[in-house]
């Protein structure tokens, strides 16, 4: 019985996809006493894991090194080893295509790989964010093509990842988990597994659809409220009002308000993507998610708005955007991490170059990034670089590794799109805030 194996930590767990979600999950399962096999198509990642070399910020280097040495975690590109697994957790990307429609290629391919090695009393869990119905309508038929029946021969569940890169308080280990299985048995087995690994509540819902919808709601809540903050920032600037002061004032209300802040757009693995999985599937039910789509439009407009604001600020100083030397401070989507997925800073860079600015990117967390088919190295923040610039644009709220006082002392114009300088108590007439 799989339940007995889980209770006794004798179940072998396979984790497919060793990225921002998969590797932390694999590490926590190994730390909980399970033998874990990580699967990935990228040989470099597999090699790094097997050497105990960490490449994910939310994983503690010493933890990875220790469990690899103890033989509790190993990685491979050979999916045949799934035959030896009692559990297969799928943690692969679920991106959008250029039309903002779901691309389930990685989920489908991973499910097919599992199906080739599916055996009785095996649990398959999808953690990748997707639209409601994916687990039962896409994965289940593929797995049942083997002749094995879900809920009788094998178990199937959905449990959405809740990874927040750089969050110092909540990691995989202590973040509550939502689980929804195909039938009671699948739900129960999945619940037992996560309760054996995590130090957090495992909340059970009726089916995979409720669990899938839960993750969509969480990030739709964020994209809509960020869009509201961004639109308020635009109108507040036109009215000569500090939106940051307004948000701080509104935050004093002890009920009915939660602060969200404007910025150059939205980035990361969830907020810019997840809500559009819902807009896609909603059309199947003849409904158009107008609020979500409008929120997406507002947030997508922000990088262009940032560059337009900068152009006006330069004009006020009798300078032209064409040929202006601009230092862009931050290319990661979030402060104090190296994650660039869907970073709005990349879109700001695109609009700056479109307007013929000469841009130098500085980011202490990112050594190089791919841009227009080439790898671009980021620059070091120096007095000379700042003095030679016409403007410094802060696009990422890094709190560490950046000498902001050096920037303020030497720059002619600073456009702070994240209001990060306020956190350091730095003020100057040279600072303009989004």
Tab-separated table of C-alpha atoms in Angstrom:
chain	number	residue	atom	x	y	z
A	1	UNK	CA	0.000	0.000	0.000
A	2	UNK	CA	1.271	3.445	-0.960
A	3	UNK	CA	-0.115	4.996	2.225
A	4	UNK	CA	2.029	2.649	4.305
A	5	UNK	CA	5.112	3.450	2.225
A	6	UNK	CA	4.515	7.175	2.699
A	7	UNK	CA	3.985	6.800	6.450
A	8	UNK	CA	7.213	4.821	6.761
A	9	UNK	CA	9.164	7.152	4.419
A	10	UNK	CA	9.801	4.229	2.084
A	11	UNK	CA	8.084	5.708	-0.961
A	12	UNK	CA	10.426	6.766	-3.777
A	13	UNK	CA	9.448	10.196	-5.053
A	14	UNK	CA	10.141	11.490	-8.536
A	15	UNK	CA	10.096	15.231	-9.208
A	16	UNK	CA	9.849	16.218	-12.855
A	17	UNK	CA	11.299	19.661	-13.510
A	18	UNK	CA	14.132	20.953	-11.317
A	19	UNK	CA	13.462	24.671	-11.528
A	20	UNK	CA	12.186	27.259	-9.053
A	21	UNK	CA	9.369	24.933	-7.941
A	22	UNK	CA	10.757	21.455	-8.468
A	23	UNK	CA	14.165	21.706	-6.821
A	24	UNK	CA	12.950	23.204	-3.505
A	25	UNK	CA	10.203	20.564	-3.420
A	26	UNK	CA	12.670	17.759	-4.128
A	27	UNK	CA	14.990	19.035	-1.399
A	28	UNK	CA	12.209	19.223	1.197
A	29	UNK	CA	11.008	15.703	0.369
A	30	UNK	CA	14.536	14.384	0.702
A	31	UNK	CA	15.018	16.241	3.992
A	32	UNK	CA	11.808	14.589	5.225
A	33	UNK	CA	13.450	11.191	4.758
A	34	UNK	CA	12.230	10.119	1.325
A	35	UNK	CA	14.455	8.891	-1.473
A	36	UNK	CA	13.999	11.420	-4.248
A	37	UNK	CA	14.867	11.288	-7.935
A	38	UNK	CA	14.827	14.556	-9.834
A	39	UNK	CA	14.119	14.535	-13.570
A	40	UNK	CA	15.040	17.274	-16.002
A	41	UNK	CA	15.788	17.543	-19.723
A	42	UNK	CA	18.619	20.024	-19.057
A	43	UNK	CA	21.826	18.076	-18.464
A	44	UNK	CA	23.485	21.067	-16.787
A	45	UNK	CA	20.868	21.163	-14.041
A	46	UNK	CA	21.111	17.416	-13.526
A	47	UNK	CA	24.875	17.601	-13.250
A	48	UNK	CA	24.751	20.491	-10.779
A	49	UNK	CA	22.276	18.686	-8.541
A	50	UNK	CA	24.343	15.494	-8.542
A	51	UNK	CA	27.411	17.543	-7.607
A	52	UNK	CA	25.496	19.248	-4.792
A	53	UNK	CA	25.769	22.644	-6.466
A	54	UNK	CA	22.757	24.865	-5.869
A	55	UNK	CA	21.299	27.235	-8.485
A	56	UNK	CA	18.009	28.213	-6.828
A	57	UNK	CA	17.941	31.029	-4.274
A	58	UNK	CA	15.266	29.455	-2.063
A	59	UNK	CA	17.353	26.306	-1.522
A	60	UNK	CA	19.953	26.302	1.252
A	61	UNK	CA	23.309	25.294	-0.231
A	62	UNK	CA	24.247	23.139	2.746
A	63	UNK	CA	20.921	21.287	2.631
A	64	UNK	CA	21.376	20.328	-1.002
A	65	UNK	CA	24.978	19.280	-0.515
A	66	UNK	CA	24.106	17.152	2.523
A	67	UNK	CA	21.155	15.238	1.066
A	68	UNK	CA	23.060	14.527	-2.145
A	69	UNK	CA	25.991	13.155	-0.156
A	70	UNK	CA	23.595	11.054	1.910
A	71	UNK	CA	22.110	9.619	-1.287
A	72	UNK	CA	18.615	10.938	-0.536
A	73	UNK	CA	18.501	13.027	-3.711
A	74	UNK	CA	19.879	12.413	-7.159
A	75	UNK	CA	18.983	13.739	-10.593
A	76	UNK	CA	18.767	12.199	-14.042
A	77	UNK	CA	17.678	12.845	-17.627
A	78	UNK	CA	16.604	9.213	-17.955
A	79	UNK	CA	12.822	9.116	-17.544
A	80	UNK	CA	12.886	5.316	-17.471
A	81	UNK	CA	13.742	5.681	-13.794
A	82	UNK	CA	10.140	6.734	-13.215
A	83	UNK	CA	9.430	3.000	-13.132
A	84	UNK	CA	11.131	2.944	-9.736
A	85	UNK	CA	9.042	5.827	-8.348
A	86	UNK	CA	5.933	5.505	-6.202
A	87	UNK	CA	5.119	9.183	-6.658
A	88	UNK	CA	5.624	11.497	-9.644
A	89	UNK	CA	5.291	15.233	-8.989
A	90	UNK	CA	5.183	17.323	-12.157
A	91	UNK	CA	6.678	20.797	-11.696
A	92	UNK	CA	7.229	22.029	-15.242
A	93	UNK	CA	6.653	25.461	-16.824
A	94	UNK	CA	3.201	26.423	-18.077
A	95	UNK	CA	3.897	29.528	-20.181
A	96	UNK	CA	1.668	31.538	-22.472
A	97	UNK	CA	2.223	31.734	-26.203
A	98	UNK	CA	2.461	35.082	-28.005
A	99	UNK	CA	-1.350	35.235	-28.169
A	100	UNK	CA	-1.556	34.848	-24.361
A	101	UNK	CA	-3.027	31.373	-24.666
A	102	UNK	CA	-1.909	28.457	-22.443
A	103	UNK	CA	0.967	26.314	-23.637
A	104	UNK	CA	0.612	22.937	-21.950
A	105	UNK	CA	3.386	21.294	-23.973
A	106	UNK	CA	5.579	20.597	-20.942
A	107	UNK	CA	2.674	19.211	-18.895
A	108	UNK	CA	1.481	16.965	-21.714
A	109	UNK	CA	4.976	15.691	-22.509
A	110	UNK	CA	5.724	15.006	-18.843
A	111	UNK	CA	2.409	13.183	-18.412
A	112	UNK	CA	3.204	11.018	-21.434
A	113	UNK	CA	6.587	10.147	-19.938
A	114	UNK	CA	4.877	9.144	-16.689
A	115	UNK	CA	2.262	7.136	-18.582
A	116	UNK	CA	4.960	5.032	-20.227
A	117	UNK	CA	6.116	3.965	-16.745
A	118	UNK	CA	2.847	4.161	-14.831
A	119	UNK	CA	2.250	1.280	-12.480
A	120	UNK	CA	-0.325	0.244	-9.927
A	121	UNK	CA	-0.507	2.111	-6.608
A	122	UNK	CA	1.356	5.124	-8.053
A	123	UNK	CA	0.489	8.744	-7.222
A	124	UNK	CA	0.804	11.441	-9.881
A	125	UNK	CA	0.576	15.066	-8.724
A	126	UNK	CA	0.585	18.151	-10.916
A	127	UNK	CA	1.991	21.287	-9.258
A	128	UNK	CA	2.300	23.480	-12.349
A	129	UNK	CA	-0.231	26.290	-12.504
A	130	UNK	CA	-2.924	25.700	-15.107
A	131	UNK	CA	-6.573	26.260	-15.918
A	132	UNK	CA	-9.344	24.378	-14.087
A	133	UNK	CA	-9.915	21.023	-15.741
A	134	UNK	CA	-6.351	20.282	-16.846
A	135	UNK	CA	-5.734	17.463	-14.373
A	136	UNK	CA	-8.946	15.587	-15.164
A	137	UNK	CA	-9.452	16.505	-18.824
A	138	UNK	CA	-5.869	16.529	-20.114
A	139	UNK	CA	-3.743	14.360	-17.810
A	140	UNK	CA	-6.229	11.678	-16.730
A	141	UNK	CA	-7.048	10.456	-20.277
A	142	UNK	CA	-3.344	10.209	-21.131
A	143	UNK	CA	-2.637	8.154	-18.021
A	144	UNK	CA	-5.688	5.944	-18.506
A	145	UNK	CA	-4.613	5.076	-22.053
A	146	UNK	CA	-2.356	2.575	-20.281
A	147	UNK	CA	-5.429	0.578	-19.256
A	148	UNK	CA	-4.974	1.505	-15.600
A	149	UNK	CA	-7.909	3.294	-13.973
A	150	UNK	CA	-7.621	6.429	-11.862
A	151	UNK	CA	-8.748	5.940	-8.272
A	152	UNK	CA	-8.517	2.165	-8.630
A	153	UNK	CA	-5.066	1.388	-10.028
A	154	UNK	CA	-3.342	4.743	-9.571
A	155	UNK	CA	-3.949	8.101	-7.888
A	156	UNK	CA	-4.070	11.566	-9.453
A	157	UNK	CA	-4.165	14.975	-7.776
A	158	UNK	CA	-3.423	18.652	-8.224
A	159	UNK	CA	-1.598	20.731	-5.632
A	160	UNK	CA	-0.581	24.216	-6.795
A	161	UNK	CA	2.891	25.467	-6.089
A	162	UNK	CA	3.123	28.559	-3.905
A	163	UNK	CA	6.678	29.674	-4.461
A	164	UNK	CA	7.635	33.288	-3.742
A	165	UNK	CA	11.313	33.724	-4.711
A	166	UNK	CA	13.255	35.756	-2.189
A	167	UNK	CA	10.613	35.535	0.533
A	168	UNK	CA	12.595	35.203	3.748
A	169	UNK	CA	9.615	34.133	5.865
A	170	UNK	CA	7.688	31.645	3.748
A	171	UNK	CA	9.449	28.852	1.899
A	172	UNK	CA	8.216	25.543	0.498
A	173	UNK	CA	8.502	23.946	3.939
A	174	UNK	CA	6.189	26.285	5.870
A	175	UNK	CA	3.742	27.495	3.224
A	176	UNK	CA	0.226	26.005	3.528
A	177	UNK	CA	-0.679	23.591	0.737
A	178	UNK	CA	-3.930	23.060	-1.138
A	179	UNK	CA	-4.684	19.550	-2.415
A	180	UNK	CA	-7.489	18.288	-4.632
A	181	UNK	CA	-7.544	14.715	-5.918
A	182	UNK	CA	-9.589	12.784	-8.453
A	183	UNK	CA	-11.753	10.984	-5.923
A	184	UNK	CA	-11.376	10.505	-2.169
A	185	UNK	CA	-8.543	7.976	-2.341
A	186	UNK	CA	-6.362	10.181	-4.548
A	187	UNK	CA	-7.016	13.155	-2.284
A	188	UNK	CA	-6.176	11.189	0.840
A	189	UNK	CA	-2.918	9.788	-0.532
A	190	UNK	CA	-1.789	13.221	-1.744
A	191	UNK	CA	-2.711	14.777	1.595
A	192	UNK	CA	-0.665	12.180	3.485
A	193	UNK	CA	2.312	12.823	1.247
A	194	UNK	CA	2.378	16.580	1.809
A	195	UNK	CA	1.699	16.254	5.514
A	196	UNK	CA	4.750	13.996	5.698
A	197	UNK	CA	6.920	16.684	4.072
A	198	UNK	CA	5.651	20.102	5.139
A	199	UNK	CA	5.445	21.985	8.404
A	200	UNK	CA	2.251	23.721	7.332
A	201	UNK	CA	-1.468	23.041	6.988
A	202	UNK	CA	-2.583	20.885	4.093
A	203	UNK	CA	-6.009	22.155	3.042
A	204	UNK	CA	-8.167	19.673	1.153
A	205	UNK	CA	-10.667	20.740	-1.531
A	206	UNK	CA	-13.320	18.735	-3.359
A	207	UNK	CA	-11.480	18.062	-6.619
A	208	UNK	CA	-8.529	19.135	-8.770
A	209	UNK	CA	-10.685	21.872	-10.341
A	210	UNK	CA	-11.107	23.668	-7.020
A	211	UNK	CA	-7.368	23.401	-6.381
A	212	UNK	CA	-6.559	24.665	-9.888
A	213	UNK	CA	-8.997	27.555	-9.483
A	214	UNK	CA	-7.504	28.417	-6.094
A	215	UNK	CA	-4.127	29.227	-7.623
A	216	UNK	CA	-5.735	31.203	-10.431
A	217	UNK	CA	-7.740	33.259	-7.912
A	218	UNK	CA	-4.672	33.993	-5.788
A	219	UNK	CA	-2.782	35.550	-8.669
A	220	UNK	CA	-5.791	37.162	-10.328
A	221	UNK	CA	-6.322	38.975	-7.032
A	222	UNK	CA	-2.801	40.310	-7.333
A	223	UNK	CA	-2.830	41.277	-11.010
A	224	UNK	CA	-6.103	43.199	-10.597
A	225	UNK	CA	-4.988	45.080	-7.498
A	226	UNK	CA	-1.582	45.903	-8.986
A	227	UNK	CA	-3.361	47.228	-12.071
A	228	UNK	CA	-5.526	49.391	-9.825
A	229	UNK	CA	-2.415	50.778	-8.115
A	230	UNK	CA	-0.795	51.444	-11.496
A	231	UNK	CA	-3.829	53.255	-12.869
A	232	UNK	CA	-4.091	55.288	-9.688
A	233	UNK	CA	-0.399	56.204	-10.078
A	234	UNK	CA	-0.993	57.492	-13.604
A	235	UNK	CA	-3.950	59.681	-12.674
A	236	UNK	CA	-2.307	60.828	-9.421
A	237	UNK	CA	0.747	62.056	-11.364
A	238	UNK	CA	-1.497	64.052	-13.698
A	239	UNK	CA	-3.146	65.630	-10.643
A	240	UNK	CA	0.155	66.372	-8.919
A	241	UNK	CA	-0.549	63.910	-6.109
A	242	UNK	CA	1.935	61.440	-4.568
A	243	UNK	CA	0.304	58.027	-4.940
A	244	UNK	CA	2.838	56.560	-2.506
A	245	UNK	CA	1.745	58.972	0.203
A	246	UNK	CA	-1.890	58.145	-0.571
A	247	UNK	CA	-1.292	54.389	-0.293
A	248	UNK	CA	0.571	54.844	2.995
A	249	UNK	CA	-2.318	56.915	4.326
A	250	UNK	CA	-4.928	54.398	3.173
A	251	UNK	CA	-2.919	51.620	4.826
A	252	UNK	CA	-3.658	53.107	8.234
A	253	UNK	CA	-7.219	51.816	7.897
A	254	UNK	CA	-7.336	48.617	9.977
A	255	UNK	CA	-10.039	46.953	7.872
A	256	UNK	CA	-11.206	46.771	4.263
A	257	UNK	CA	-7.900	47.792	2.667
A	258	UNK	CA	-4.740	45.972	1.623
A	259	UNK	CA	-1.869	47.952	0.099
A	260	UNK	CA	-0.633	47.213	-3.423
A	261	UNK	CA	2.003	49.365	-5.075
A	262	UNK	CA	2.588	50.664	-8.602
A	263	UNK	CA	5.674	49.900	-10.636
A	264	UNK	CA	7.028	49.462	-14.164
A	265	UNK	CA	4.789	46.448	-14.774
A	266	UNK	CA	4.404	42.944	-13.369
A	267	UNK	CA	6.844	40.074	-13.599
A	268	UNK	CA	7.624	36.630	-12.296
A	269	UNK	CA	6.334	33.154	-12.915
A	270	UNK	CA	2.749	33.718	-11.765
A	271	UNK	CA	1.108	37.133	-11.860
A	272	UNK	CA	1.603	37.982	-15.558
A	273	UNK	CA	0.633	34.464	-16.670
A	274	UNK	CA	-1.763	32.588	-14.402
A	275	UNK	CA	-4.860	34.820	-14.773
A	276	UNK	CA	-4.797	34.377	-18.537
A	277	UNK	CA	-5.240	30.638	-18.135
A	278	UNK	CA	-8.637	31.528	-16.714
A	279	UNK	CA	-9.481	33.992	-19.504
A	280	UNK	CA	-8.708	31.188	-21.960
A	281	UNK	CA	-10.884	28.514	-20.402
A	282	UNK	CA	-13.695	31.001	-19.611
A	283	UNK	CA	-14.334	31.374	-23.350
A	284	UNK	CA	-15.306	27.701	-23.399
A	285	UNK	CA	-18.219	28.726	-21.188
A	286	UNK	CA	-19.059	31.734	-23.382
A	287	UNK	CA	-17.754	34.257	-20.869
A	288	UNK	CA	-15.153	36.963	-21.334
A	289	UNK	CA	-13.171	37.937	-18.228
A	290	UNK	CA	-13.238	41.670	-18.853
A	291	UNK	CA	-11.695	42.738	-15.546
A	292	UNK	CA	-8.718	40.390	-15.877
A	293	UNK	CA	-8.043	41.391	-19.465
A	294	UNK	CA	-8.258	45.083	-18.625
A	295	UNK	CA	-5.884	44.588	-15.690
A	296	UNK	CA	-3.458	42.888	-18.057
A	297	UNK	CA	-3.680	45.794	-20.490
A	298	UNK	CA	-2.965	48.360	-17.764
A	299	UNK	CA	0.022	46.445	-16.424
A	300	UNK	CA	1.364	45.795	-19.932
A	301	UNK	CA	1.189	49.551	-20.601
A	302	UNK	CA	3.358	50.483	-17.607
A	303	UNK	CA	6.819	49.930	-19.218
A	304	UNK	CA	5.830	52.272	-22.042
A	305	UNK	CA	4.431	54.741	-19.522
A	306	UNK	CA	7.708	54.686	-17.576
A	307	UNK	CA	9.669	55.566	-20.713
A	308	UNK	CA	7.192	58.309	-21.645
A	309	UNK	CA	7.561	59.801	-18.166
A	310	UNK	CA	11.337	59.657	-18.459
A	311	UNK	CA	11.167	61.360	-21.857
A	312	UNK	CA	9.192	64.245	-20.334
A	313	UNK	CA	11.598	64.491	-17.394
A	314	UNK	CA	14.524	64.730	-19.798
A	315	UNK	CA	12.678	67.337	-21.866
A	316	UNK	CA	12.199	69.449	-18.743
A	317	UNK	CA	15.990	69.450	-18.442
A	318	UNK	CA	16.409	70.380	-22.131
A	319	UNK	CA	17.642	66.890	-23.008
A	320	UNK	CA	16.470	64.528	-25.726
A	321	UNK	CA	15.723	60.827	-25.276
A	322	UNK	CA	17.403	60.120	-28.622
A	323	UNK	CA	21.043	59.523	-27.678
A	324	UNK	CA	20.479	60.017	-23.942
A	325	UNK	CA	22.719	57.907	-21.718
A	326	UNK	CA	20.448	55.977	-19.373
A	327	UNK	CA	21.549	53.699	-16.554
A	328	UNK	CA	18.852	51.131	-15.849
A	329	UNK	CA	19.259	49.890	-12.281
A	330	UNK	CA	17.767	46.388	-12.101
A	331	UNK	CA	16.828	43.762	-14.682
A	332	UNK	CA	15.394	41.089	-12.305
A	333	UNK	CA	11.635	41.124	-11.837
A	334	UNK	CA	11.918	41.362	-8.057
A	335	UNK	CA	14.346	42.756	-5.512
A	336	UNK	CA	17.360	40.815	-4.225
A	337	UNK	CA	16.961	37.825	-6.557
A	338	UNK	CA	18.345	36.931	-9.980
A	339	UNK	CA	15.019	35.767	-11.440
A	340	UNK	CA	14.248	37.547	-14.726
A	341	UNK	CA	11.138	35.647	-15.771
A	342	UNK	CA	8.643	38.057	-17.386
A	343	UNK	CA	10.563	40.972	-15.869
A	344	UNK	CA	8.960	44.320	-16.744
A	345	UNK	CA	12.465	45.799	-16.751
A	346	UNK	CA	13.084	43.950	-20.006
A	347	UNK	CA	10.112	45.737	-21.543
A	348	UNK	CA	11.365	49.068	-20.217
A	349	UNK	CA	14.702	48.327	-21.877
A	350	UNK	CA	12.923	47.526	-25.133
A	351	UNK	CA	11.056	50.857	-25.122
A	352	UNK	CA	14.190	52.806	-24.193
A	353	UNK	CA	16.079	51.315	-27.112
A	354	UNK	CA	13.101	51.872	-29.399
A	355	UNK	CA	13.401	55.562	-28.534
A	356	UNK	CA	17.149	55.443	-29.288
A	357	UNK	CA	18.435	55.840	-25.729
A	358	UNK	CA	21.905	54.476	-25.001
A	359	UNK	CA	21.211	52.090	-22.128
A	360	UNK	CA	23.585	50.537	-19.604
A	361	UNK	CA	22.048	47.850	-17.392
A	362	UNK	CA	23.273	47.434	-13.816
A	363	UNK	CA	22.120	44.560	-11.633
A	364	UNK	CA	24.301	43.081	-8.874
A	365	UNK	CA	22.286	39.841	-8.939
A	366	UNK	CA	22.460	39.257	-12.697
A	367	UNK	CA	25.862	38.922	-14.357
A	368	UNK	CA	24.506	38.593	-17.889
A	369	UNK	CA	21.226	38.190	-19.733
A	370	UNK	CA	20.110	37.221	-23.199
A	371	UNK	CA	18.957	40.125	-25.296
A	372	UNK	CA	18.207	40.190	-29.021
A	373	UNK	CA	19.891	36.827	-29.447
A	374	UNK	CA	23.080	37.836	-27.640
A	375	UNK	CA	24.322	37.612	-24.071
A	376	UNK	CA	24.759	41.066	-22.538
A	377	UNK	CA	26.918	41.526	-19.447
A	378	UNK	CA	25.608	43.905	-16.823
A	379	UNK	CA	27.819	46.797	-15.745
A	380	UNK	CA	29.224	47.704	-12.348
A	381	UNK	CA	27.757	50.708	-10.590
A	382	UNK	CA	30.559	53.285	-10.510
A	383	UNK	CA	30.844	57.019	-9.910
A	384	UNK	CA	32.068	57.529	-13.464
A	385	UNK	CA	29.136	55.622	-14.984
A	386	UNK	CA	26.586	57.626	-12.995
A	387	UNK	CA	28.205	61.021	-13.699
A	388	UNK	CA	28.310	60.317	-17.430
A	389	UNK	CA	24.613	59.386	-17.532
A	390	UNK	CA	21.709	61.674	-18.295
A	391	UNK	CA	19.377	59.641	-16.101
A	392	UNK	CA	19.290	56.666	-13.759
A	393	UNK	CA	16.066	54.632	-13.809
A	394	UNK	CA	15.468	52.292	-10.863
A	395	UNK	CA	13.450	49.382	-12.236
A	396	UNK	CA	14.038	46.738	-9.535
A	397	UNK	CA	13.678	47.217	-5.787
A	398	UNK	CA	16.998	45.725	-4.708
A	399	UNK	CA	17.610	46.486	-1.047
A	400	UNK	CA	21.065	44.947	-0.840
A	401	UNK	CA	24.241	45.188	-2.931
A	402	UNK	CA	23.339	48.619	-4.320
A	403	UNK	CA	24.943	51.860	-3.119
A	404	UNK	CA	21.997	54.196	-3.605
A	405	UNK	CA	23.750	57.089	-1.900
A	406	UNK	CA	26.418	56.876	-4.601
A	407	UNK	CA	23.648	57.203	-7.189
A	408	UNK	CA	22.024	60.205	-5.514
A	409	UNK	CA	25.348	61.964	-4.983
A	410	UNK	CA	26.395	61.710	-8.625
A	411	UNK	CA	23.296	61.488	-10.847
A	412	UNK	CA	21.616	64.479	-12.506
A	413	UNK	CA	18.229	62.737	-12.664
A	414	UNK	CA	16.902	59.655	-10.881
A	415	UNK	CA	13.565	58.151	-11.849
A	416	UNK	CA	12.608	55.740	-9.074
A	417	UNK	CA	9.800	53.520	-10.402
A	418	UNK	CA	9.762	51.381	-7.241
A	419	UNK	CA	10.093	54.135	-4.604
A	420	UNK	CA	12.995	52.154	-3.203
A	421	UNK	CA	14.962	55.238	-2.092
A	422	UNK	CA	12.271	56.046	0.459
A	423	UNK	CA	13.162	52.796	2.260
A	424	UNK	CA	16.632	54.195	2.859
A	425	UNK	CA	15.394	57.621	3.915
A	426	UNK	CA	17.091	59.180	0.891
A	427	UNK	CA	15.546	62.337	-0.536
A	428	UNK	CA	16.719	64.804	-3.143
A	429	UNK	CA	15.304	67.254	-5.678
A	430	UNK	CA	16.929	65.069	-8.336
A	431	UNK	CA	14.636	62.143	-7.489
A	432	UNK	CA	11.396	61.670	-9.419
A	433	UNK	CA	8.996	58.937	-8.260
A	434	UNK	CA	6.520	56.972	-10.364
